[in-house]
PDB file of C-alpha atoms in Angstrom:
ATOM      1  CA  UNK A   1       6.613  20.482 -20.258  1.00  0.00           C
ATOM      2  CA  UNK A   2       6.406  24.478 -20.114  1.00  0.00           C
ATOM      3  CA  UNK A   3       7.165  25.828 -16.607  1.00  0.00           C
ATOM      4  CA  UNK A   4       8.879  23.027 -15.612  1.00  0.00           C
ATOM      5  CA  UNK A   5       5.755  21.390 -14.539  1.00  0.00           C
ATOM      6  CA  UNK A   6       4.915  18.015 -13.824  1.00  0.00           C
ATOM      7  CA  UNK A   7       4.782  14.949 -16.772  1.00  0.00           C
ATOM      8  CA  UNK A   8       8.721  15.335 -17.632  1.00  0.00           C
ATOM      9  CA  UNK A   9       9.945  11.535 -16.526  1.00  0.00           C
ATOM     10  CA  UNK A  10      13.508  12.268 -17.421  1.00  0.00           C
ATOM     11  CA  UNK A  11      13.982  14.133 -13.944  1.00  0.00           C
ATOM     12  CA  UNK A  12      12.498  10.960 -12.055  1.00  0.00           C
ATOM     13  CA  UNK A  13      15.407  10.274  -9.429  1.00  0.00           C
ATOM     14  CA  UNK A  14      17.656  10.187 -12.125  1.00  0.00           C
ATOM     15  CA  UNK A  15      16.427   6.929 -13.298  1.00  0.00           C
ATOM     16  CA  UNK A  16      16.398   7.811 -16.668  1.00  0.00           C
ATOM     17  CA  UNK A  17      19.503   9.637 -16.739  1.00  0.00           C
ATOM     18  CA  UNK A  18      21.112   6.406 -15.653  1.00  0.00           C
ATOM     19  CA  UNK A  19      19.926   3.980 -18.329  1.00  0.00           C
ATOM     20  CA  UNK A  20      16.870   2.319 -16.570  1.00  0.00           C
ATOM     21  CA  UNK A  21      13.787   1.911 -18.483  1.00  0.00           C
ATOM     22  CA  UNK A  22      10.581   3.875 -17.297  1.00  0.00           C
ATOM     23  CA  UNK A  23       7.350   1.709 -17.518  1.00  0.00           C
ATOM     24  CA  UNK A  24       3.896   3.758 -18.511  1.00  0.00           C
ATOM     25  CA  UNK A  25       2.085   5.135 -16.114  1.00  0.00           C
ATOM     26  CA  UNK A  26      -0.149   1.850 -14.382  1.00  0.00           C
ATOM     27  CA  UNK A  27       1.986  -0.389 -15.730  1.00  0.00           C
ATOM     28  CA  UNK A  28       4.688  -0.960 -13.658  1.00  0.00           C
ATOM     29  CA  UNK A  29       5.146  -4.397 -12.336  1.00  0.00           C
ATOM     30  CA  UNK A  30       6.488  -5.416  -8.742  1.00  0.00           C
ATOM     31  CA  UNK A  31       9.384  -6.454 -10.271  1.00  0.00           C
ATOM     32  CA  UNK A  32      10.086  -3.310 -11.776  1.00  0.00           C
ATOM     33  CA  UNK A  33       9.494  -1.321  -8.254  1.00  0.00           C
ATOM     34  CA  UNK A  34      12.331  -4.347  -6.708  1.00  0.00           C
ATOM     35  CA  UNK A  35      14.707  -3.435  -9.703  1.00  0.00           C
ATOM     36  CA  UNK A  36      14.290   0.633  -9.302  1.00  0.00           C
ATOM     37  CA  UNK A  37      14.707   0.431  -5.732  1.00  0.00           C
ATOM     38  CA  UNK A  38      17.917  -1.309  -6.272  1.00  0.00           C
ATOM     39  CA  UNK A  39      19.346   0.979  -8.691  1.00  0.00           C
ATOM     40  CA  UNK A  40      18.624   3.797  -6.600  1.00  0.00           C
ATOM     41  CA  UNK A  41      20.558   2.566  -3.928  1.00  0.00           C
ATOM     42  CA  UNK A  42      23.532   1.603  -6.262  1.00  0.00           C
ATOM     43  CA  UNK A  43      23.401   5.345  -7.513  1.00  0.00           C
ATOM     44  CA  UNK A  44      23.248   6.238  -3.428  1.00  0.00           C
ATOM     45  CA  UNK A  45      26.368   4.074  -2.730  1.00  0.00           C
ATOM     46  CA  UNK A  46      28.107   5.182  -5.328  1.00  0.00           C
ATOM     47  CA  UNK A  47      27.833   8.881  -5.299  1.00  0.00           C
ATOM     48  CA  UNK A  48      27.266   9.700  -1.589  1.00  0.00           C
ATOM     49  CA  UNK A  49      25.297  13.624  -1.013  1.00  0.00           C
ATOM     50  CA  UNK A  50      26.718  16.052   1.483  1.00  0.00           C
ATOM     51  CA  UNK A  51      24.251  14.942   3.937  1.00  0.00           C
ATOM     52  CA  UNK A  52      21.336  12.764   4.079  1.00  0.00           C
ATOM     53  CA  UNK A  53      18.884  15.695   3.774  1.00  0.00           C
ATOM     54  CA  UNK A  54      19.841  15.720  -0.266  1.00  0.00           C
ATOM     55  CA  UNK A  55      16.945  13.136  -0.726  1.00  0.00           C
ATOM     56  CA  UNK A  56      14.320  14.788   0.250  1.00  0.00           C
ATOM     57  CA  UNK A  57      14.937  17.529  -1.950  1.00  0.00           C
ATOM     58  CA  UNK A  58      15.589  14.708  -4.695  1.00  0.00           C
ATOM     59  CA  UNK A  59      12.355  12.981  -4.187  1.00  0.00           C
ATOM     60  CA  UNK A  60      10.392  16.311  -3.601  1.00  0.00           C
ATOM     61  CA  UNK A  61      10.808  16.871  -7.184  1.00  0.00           C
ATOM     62  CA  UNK A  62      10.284  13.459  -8.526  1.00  0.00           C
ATOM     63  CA  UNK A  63       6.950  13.496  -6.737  1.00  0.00           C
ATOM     64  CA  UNK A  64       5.958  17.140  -7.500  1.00  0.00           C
ATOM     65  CA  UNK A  65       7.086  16.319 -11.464  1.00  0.00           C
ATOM     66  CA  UNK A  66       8.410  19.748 -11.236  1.00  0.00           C
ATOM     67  CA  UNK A  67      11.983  20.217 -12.888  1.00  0.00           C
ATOM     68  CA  UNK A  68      14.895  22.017 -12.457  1.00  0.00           C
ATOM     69  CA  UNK A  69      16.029  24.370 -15.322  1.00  0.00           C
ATOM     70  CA  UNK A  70      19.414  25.216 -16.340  1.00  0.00           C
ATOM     71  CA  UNK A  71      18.912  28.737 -15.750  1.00  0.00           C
ATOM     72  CA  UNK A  72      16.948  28.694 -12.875  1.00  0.00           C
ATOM     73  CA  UNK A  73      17.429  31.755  -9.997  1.00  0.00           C
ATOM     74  CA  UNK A  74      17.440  29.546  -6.859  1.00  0.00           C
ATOM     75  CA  UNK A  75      17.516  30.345  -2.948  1.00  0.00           C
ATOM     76  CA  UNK A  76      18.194  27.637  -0.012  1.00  0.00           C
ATOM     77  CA  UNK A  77      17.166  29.067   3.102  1.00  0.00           C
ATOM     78  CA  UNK A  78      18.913  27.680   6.015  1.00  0.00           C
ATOM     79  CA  UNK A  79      21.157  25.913   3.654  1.00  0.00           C
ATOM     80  CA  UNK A  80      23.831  24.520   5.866  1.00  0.00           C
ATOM     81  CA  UNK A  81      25.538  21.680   5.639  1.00  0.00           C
ATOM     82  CA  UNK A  82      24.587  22.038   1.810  1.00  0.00           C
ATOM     83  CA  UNK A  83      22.418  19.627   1.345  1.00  0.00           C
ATOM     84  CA  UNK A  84      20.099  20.811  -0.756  1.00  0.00           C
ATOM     85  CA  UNK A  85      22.294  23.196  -2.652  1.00  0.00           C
ATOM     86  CA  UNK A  86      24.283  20.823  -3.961  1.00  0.00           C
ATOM     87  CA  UNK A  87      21.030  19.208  -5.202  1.00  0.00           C
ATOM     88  CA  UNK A  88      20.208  22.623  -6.803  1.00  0.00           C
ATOM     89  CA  UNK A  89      24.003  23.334  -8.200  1.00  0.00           C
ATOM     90  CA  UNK A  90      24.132  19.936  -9.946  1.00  0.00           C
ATOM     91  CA  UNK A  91      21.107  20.755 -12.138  1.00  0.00           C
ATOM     92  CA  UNK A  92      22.139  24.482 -12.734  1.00  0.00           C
ATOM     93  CA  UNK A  93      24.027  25.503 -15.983  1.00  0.00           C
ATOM     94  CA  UNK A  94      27.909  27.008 -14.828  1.00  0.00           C
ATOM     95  CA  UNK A  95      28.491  30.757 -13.736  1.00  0.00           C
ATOM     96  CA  UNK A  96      28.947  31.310 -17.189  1.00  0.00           C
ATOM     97  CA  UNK A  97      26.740  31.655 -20.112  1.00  0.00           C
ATOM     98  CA  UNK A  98      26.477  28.359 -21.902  1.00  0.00           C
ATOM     99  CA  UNK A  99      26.026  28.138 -25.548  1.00  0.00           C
ATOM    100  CA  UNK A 100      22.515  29.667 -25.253  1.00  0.00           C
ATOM    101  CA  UNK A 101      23.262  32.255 -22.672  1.00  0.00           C
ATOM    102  CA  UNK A 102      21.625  31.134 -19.710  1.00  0.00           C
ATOM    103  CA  UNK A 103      23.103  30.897 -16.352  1.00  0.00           C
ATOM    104  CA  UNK A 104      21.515  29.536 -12.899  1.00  0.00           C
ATOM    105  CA  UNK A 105      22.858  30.303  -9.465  1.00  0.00           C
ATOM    106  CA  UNK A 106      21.655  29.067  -6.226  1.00  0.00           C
ATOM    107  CA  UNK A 107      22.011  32.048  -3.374  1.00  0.00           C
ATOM    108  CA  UNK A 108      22.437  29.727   0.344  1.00  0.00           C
ATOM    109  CA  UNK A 109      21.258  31.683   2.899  1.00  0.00           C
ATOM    110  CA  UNK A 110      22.606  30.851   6.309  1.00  0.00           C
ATOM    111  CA  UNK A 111      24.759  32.039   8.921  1.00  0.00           C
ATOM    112  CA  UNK A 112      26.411  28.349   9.296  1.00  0.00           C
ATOM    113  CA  UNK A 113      28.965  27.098   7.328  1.00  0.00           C
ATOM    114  CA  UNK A 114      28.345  25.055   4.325  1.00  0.00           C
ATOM    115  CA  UNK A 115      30.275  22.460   5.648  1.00  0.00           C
ATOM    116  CA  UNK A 116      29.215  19.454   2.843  1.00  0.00           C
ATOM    117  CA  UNK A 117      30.655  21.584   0.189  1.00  0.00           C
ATOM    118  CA  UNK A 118      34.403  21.647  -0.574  1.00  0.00           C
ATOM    119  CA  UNK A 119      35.031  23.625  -2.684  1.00  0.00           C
ATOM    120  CA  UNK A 120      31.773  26.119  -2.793  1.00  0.00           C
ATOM    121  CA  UNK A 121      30.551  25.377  -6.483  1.00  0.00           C
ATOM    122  CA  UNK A 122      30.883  28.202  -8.920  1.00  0.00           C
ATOM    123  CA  UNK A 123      27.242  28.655  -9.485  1.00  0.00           C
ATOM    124  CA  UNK A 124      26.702  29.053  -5.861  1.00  0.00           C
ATOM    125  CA  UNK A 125      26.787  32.424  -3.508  1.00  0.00           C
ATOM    126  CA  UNK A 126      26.777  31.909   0.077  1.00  0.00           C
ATOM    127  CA  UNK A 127      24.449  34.424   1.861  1.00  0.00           C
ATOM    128  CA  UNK A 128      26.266  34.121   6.023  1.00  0.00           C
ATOM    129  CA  UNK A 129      22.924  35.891   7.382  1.00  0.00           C
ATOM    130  CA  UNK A 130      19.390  35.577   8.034  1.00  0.00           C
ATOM    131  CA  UNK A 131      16.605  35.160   5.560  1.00  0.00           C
ATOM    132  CA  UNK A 132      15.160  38.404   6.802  1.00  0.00           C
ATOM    133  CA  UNK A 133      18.422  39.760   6.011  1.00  0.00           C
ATOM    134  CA  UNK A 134      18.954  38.807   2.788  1.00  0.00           C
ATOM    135  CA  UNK A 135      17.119  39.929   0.219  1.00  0.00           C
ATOM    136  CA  UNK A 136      19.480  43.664  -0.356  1.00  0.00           C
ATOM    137  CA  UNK A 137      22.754  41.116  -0.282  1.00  0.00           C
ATOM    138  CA  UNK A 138      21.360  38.637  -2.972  1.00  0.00           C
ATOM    139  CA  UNK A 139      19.899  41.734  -5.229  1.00  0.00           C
ATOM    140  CA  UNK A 140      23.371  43.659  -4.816  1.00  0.00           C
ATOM    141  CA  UNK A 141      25.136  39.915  -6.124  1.00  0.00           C
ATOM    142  CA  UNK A 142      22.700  39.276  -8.534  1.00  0.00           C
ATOM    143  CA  UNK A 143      23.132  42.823  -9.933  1.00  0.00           C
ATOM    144  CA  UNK A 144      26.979  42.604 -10.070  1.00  0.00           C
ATOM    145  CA  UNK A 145      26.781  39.445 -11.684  1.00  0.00           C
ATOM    146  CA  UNK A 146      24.612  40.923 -14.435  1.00  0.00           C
ATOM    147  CA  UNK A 147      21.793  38.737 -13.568  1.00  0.00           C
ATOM    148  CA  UNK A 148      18.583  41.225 -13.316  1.00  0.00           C
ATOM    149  CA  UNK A 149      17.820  41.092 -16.581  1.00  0.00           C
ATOM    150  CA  UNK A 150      18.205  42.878 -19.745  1.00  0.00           C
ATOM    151  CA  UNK A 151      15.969  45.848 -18.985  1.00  0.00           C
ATOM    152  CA  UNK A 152      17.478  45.704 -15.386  1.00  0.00           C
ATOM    153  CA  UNK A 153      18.558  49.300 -14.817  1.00  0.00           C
ATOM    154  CA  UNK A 154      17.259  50.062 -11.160  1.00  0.00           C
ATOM    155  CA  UNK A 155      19.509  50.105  -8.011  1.00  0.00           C
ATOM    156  CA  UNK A 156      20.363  46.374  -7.199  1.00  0.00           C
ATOM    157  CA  UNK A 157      18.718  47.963  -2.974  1.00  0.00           C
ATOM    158  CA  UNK A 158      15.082  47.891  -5.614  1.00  0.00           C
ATOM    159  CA  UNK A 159      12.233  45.857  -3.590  1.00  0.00           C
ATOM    160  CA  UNK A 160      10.111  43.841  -5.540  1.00  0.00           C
ATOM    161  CA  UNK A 161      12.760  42.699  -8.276  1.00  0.00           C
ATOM    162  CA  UNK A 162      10.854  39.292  -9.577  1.00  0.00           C
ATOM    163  CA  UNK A 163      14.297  36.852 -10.215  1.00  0.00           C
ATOM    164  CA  UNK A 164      13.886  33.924  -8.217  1.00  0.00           C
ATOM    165  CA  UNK A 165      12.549  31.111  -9.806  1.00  0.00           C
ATOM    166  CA  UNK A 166      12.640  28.434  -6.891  1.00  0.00           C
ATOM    167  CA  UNK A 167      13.080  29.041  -3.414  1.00  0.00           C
ATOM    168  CA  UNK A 168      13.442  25.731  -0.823  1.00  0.00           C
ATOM    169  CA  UNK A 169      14.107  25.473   2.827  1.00  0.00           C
ATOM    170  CA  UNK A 170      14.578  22.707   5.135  1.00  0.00           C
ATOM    171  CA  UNK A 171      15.750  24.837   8.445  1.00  0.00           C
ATOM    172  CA  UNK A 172      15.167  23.465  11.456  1.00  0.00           C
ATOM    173  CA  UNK A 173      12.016  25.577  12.148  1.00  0.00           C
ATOM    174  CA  UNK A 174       8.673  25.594  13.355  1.00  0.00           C
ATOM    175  CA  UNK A 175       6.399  25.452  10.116  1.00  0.00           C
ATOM    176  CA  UNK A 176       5.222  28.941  11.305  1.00  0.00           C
ATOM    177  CA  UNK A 177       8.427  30.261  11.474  1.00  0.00           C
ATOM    178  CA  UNK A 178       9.639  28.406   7.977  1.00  0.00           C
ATOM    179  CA  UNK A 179       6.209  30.426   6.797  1.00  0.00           C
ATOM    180  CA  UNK A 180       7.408  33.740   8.167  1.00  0.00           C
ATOM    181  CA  UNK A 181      10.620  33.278   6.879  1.00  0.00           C
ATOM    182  CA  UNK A 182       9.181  32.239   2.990  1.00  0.00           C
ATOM    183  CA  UNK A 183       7.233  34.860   2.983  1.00  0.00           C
ATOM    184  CA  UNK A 184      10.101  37.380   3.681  1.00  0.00           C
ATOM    185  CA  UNK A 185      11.093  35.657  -0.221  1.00  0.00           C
ATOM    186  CA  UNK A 186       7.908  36.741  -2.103  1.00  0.00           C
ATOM    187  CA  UNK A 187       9.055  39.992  -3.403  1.00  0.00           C
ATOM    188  CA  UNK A 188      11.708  38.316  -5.538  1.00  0.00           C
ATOM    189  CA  UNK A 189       9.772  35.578  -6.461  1.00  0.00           C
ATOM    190  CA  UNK A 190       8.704  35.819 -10.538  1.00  0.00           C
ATOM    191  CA  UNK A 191       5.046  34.796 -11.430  1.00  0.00           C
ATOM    192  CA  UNK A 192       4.789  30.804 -11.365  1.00  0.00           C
ATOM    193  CA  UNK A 193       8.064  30.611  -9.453  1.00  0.00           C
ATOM    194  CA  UNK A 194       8.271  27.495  -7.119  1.00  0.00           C
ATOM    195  CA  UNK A 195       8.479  26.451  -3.406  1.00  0.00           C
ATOM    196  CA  UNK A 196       9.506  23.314  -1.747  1.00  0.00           C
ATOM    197  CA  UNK A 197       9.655  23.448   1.988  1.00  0.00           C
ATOM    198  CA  UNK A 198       9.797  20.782   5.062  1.00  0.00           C
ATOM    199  CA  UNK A 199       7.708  21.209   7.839  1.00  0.00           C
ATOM    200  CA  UNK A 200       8.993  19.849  10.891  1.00  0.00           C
ATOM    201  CA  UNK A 201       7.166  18.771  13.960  1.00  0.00           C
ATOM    202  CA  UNK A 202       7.748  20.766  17.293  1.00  0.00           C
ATOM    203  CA  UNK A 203       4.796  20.693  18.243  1.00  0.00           C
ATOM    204  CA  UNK A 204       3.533  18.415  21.731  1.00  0.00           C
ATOM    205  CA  UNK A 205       1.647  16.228  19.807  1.00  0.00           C
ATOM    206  CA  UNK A 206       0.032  15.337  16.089  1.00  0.00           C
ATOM    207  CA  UNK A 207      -3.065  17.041  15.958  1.00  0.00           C
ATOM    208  CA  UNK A 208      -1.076  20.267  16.997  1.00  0.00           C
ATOM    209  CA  UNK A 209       1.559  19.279  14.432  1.00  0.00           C
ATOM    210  CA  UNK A 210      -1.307  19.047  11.283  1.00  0.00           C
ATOM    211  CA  UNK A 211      -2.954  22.353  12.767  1.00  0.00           C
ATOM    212  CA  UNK A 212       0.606  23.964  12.557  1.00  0.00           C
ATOM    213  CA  UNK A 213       1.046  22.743   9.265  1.00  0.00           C
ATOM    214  CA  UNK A 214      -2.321  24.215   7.973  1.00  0.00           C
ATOM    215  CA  UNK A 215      -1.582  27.141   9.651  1.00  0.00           C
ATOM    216  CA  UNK A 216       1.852  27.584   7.651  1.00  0.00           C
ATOM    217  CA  UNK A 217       0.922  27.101   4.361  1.00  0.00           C
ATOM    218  CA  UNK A 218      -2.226  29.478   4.806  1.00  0.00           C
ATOM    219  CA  UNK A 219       0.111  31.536   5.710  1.00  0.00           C
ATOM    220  CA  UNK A 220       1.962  30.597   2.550  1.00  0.00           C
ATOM    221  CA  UNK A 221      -0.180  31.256   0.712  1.00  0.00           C
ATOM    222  CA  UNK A 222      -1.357  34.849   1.842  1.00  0.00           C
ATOM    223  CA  UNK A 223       2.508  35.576   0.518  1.00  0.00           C
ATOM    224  CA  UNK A 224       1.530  34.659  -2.945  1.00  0.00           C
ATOM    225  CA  UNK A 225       2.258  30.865  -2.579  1.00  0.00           C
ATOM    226  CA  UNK A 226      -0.465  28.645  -3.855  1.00  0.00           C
ATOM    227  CA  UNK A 227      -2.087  25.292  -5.181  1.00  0.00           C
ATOM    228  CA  UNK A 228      -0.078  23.698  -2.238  1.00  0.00           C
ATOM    229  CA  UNK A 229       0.889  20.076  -1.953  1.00  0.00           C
ATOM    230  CA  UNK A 230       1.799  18.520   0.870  1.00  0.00           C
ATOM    231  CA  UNK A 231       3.885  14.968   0.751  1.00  0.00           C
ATOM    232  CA  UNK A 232       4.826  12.479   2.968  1.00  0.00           C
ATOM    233  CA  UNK A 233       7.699  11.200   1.625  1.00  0.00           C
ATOM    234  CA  UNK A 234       9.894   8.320   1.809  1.00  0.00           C
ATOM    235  CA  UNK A 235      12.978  10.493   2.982  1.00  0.00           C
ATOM    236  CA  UNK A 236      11.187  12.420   5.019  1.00  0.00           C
ATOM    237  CA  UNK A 237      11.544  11.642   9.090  1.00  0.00           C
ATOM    238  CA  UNK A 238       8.567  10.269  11.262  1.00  0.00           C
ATOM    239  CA  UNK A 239       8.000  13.703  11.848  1.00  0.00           C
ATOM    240  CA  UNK A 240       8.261  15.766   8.700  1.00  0.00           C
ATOM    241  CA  UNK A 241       6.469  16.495   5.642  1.00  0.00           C
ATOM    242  CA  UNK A 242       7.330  18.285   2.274  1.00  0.00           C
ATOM    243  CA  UNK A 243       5.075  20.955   1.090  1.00  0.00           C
ATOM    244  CA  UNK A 244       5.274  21.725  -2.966  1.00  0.00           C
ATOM    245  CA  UNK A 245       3.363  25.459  -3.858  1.00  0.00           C
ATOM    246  CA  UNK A 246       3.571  27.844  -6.757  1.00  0.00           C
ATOM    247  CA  UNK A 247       3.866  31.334  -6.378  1.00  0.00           C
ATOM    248  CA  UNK A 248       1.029  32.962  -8.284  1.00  0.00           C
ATOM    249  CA  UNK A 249       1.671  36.553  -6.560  1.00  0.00           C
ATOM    250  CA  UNK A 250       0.252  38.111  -3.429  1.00  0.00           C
ATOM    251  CA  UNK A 251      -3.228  38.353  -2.496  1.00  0.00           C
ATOM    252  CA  UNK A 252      -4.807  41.836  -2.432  1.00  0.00           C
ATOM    253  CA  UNK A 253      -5.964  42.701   1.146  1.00  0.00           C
TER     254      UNK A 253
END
């Protein structure tokens, strides 16, 4: 569907992809859950991720129904081990044009090594800073690698240069501090770009915890980040949860 919105069931964990058949919505079977569950951890066994992180970006999408384009603009904040990036790289199109001229890249933003990836894909640029830091770095690289846009002729330093289509983190943060970071992202964030973020419990217990996590996507969604929702998910740890928003542009004060 347009956007990459939800409905498309050819992203759904890959099941598709791999030959299993899809029943209609409400009219799945127990039997059918069984079989998909097994197939899913066939697929697992047989092509291993970086690290075991890659699921939850995995399932964050098949929940959310949103889908990764070819030549989707993509940034992984506190990327390392490359987890999630390789997630991202597998659904991008190469560093150069395909047939119709698109290209994706996935900018990994972290001071750490990206130890699960060897080699560094093509399609992937690896940030070493913060996220604060970050945004004149990944303009100046998306500039040299002609990536701006046709109409692109303003110093590649320009604030508020709308190319990012998807930004995701899954940092080891307080959700505050994954907010303040996120928001640091909105100026290069295009209209109906999305976020995917995990929010991670450091908090001394779980009333705090769901206060923080209200907290950070208000926060959110003063940035421009809206229409939030927030998933428990099956890859997610005791203390997690995934948050799926849309950036819709920042709110007039």
């Amino acid at each position: 569907t347009a956007g990459g919105t939800a409905g498309d069931t050819a992203g759904v964990g890959g099941l598709v992809a791999s030959g299993m058949f899809v029943p209609a919505r409400g009219e799945a079977t127990t039997r059918d859950l069984v079989h998909a569950c097994e197939l899913v951890q066939e697929m697992r066994h047989a092509r291993p991720p970086p690290c075991r992180a890659y699921y939850k970006i995995e399932e964050a999408f098949a929940r959310s129904g949103v889908r990764v384009r070819k030549d989707w603009k993509c940034v992984d904040v506190g990327a390392s081990p490359g987890g999630w990036t390789s997630y991202l790289s597998a659904r991008l199109g190469g560093d150069e044009p395909s047939g119709g001229g698109k290209r994706g890249r996935v900018w990994s933003v972290d001071p750490a090594a990206l130890s699960g990836l060897d080699p560094i894909p093509d399609n992937v640029t690896h940030l070493k800073m913060k996220a604060e830091e970050c945004e004149g770095p990944l303009l100046a690289d998306a500039f040299d690698r002609g990536l701006l846009g046709d109409d692109a002729t303003v110093s590649p330093s320009r604030v508020g240069v709308g190319i990012v289509d998807l930004v995701v983190c899954d940092a080891n943060a307080a959700p505050m501090k994954v907010a303040e970071m996120l928001s640091a992202m909105s100026r290069l964030m295009k209209p109906g770009g999305w976020l995917v973020t995990t929010f991670k419990n450091f908090c001394r217990g779980a009333a705090e915890w769901e206060r923080e996590v209200v907290a950070g996507a208000a926060a959110l969604a003063r940035a421009g980040f809206e229409r939030p929702r927030v998933y428990h998910l099956f890859s997610n740890c005791p203390q997690e949860k995934t948050l799926v928003a849309r950036y819709v542009g920042a709110r007039e004060e």
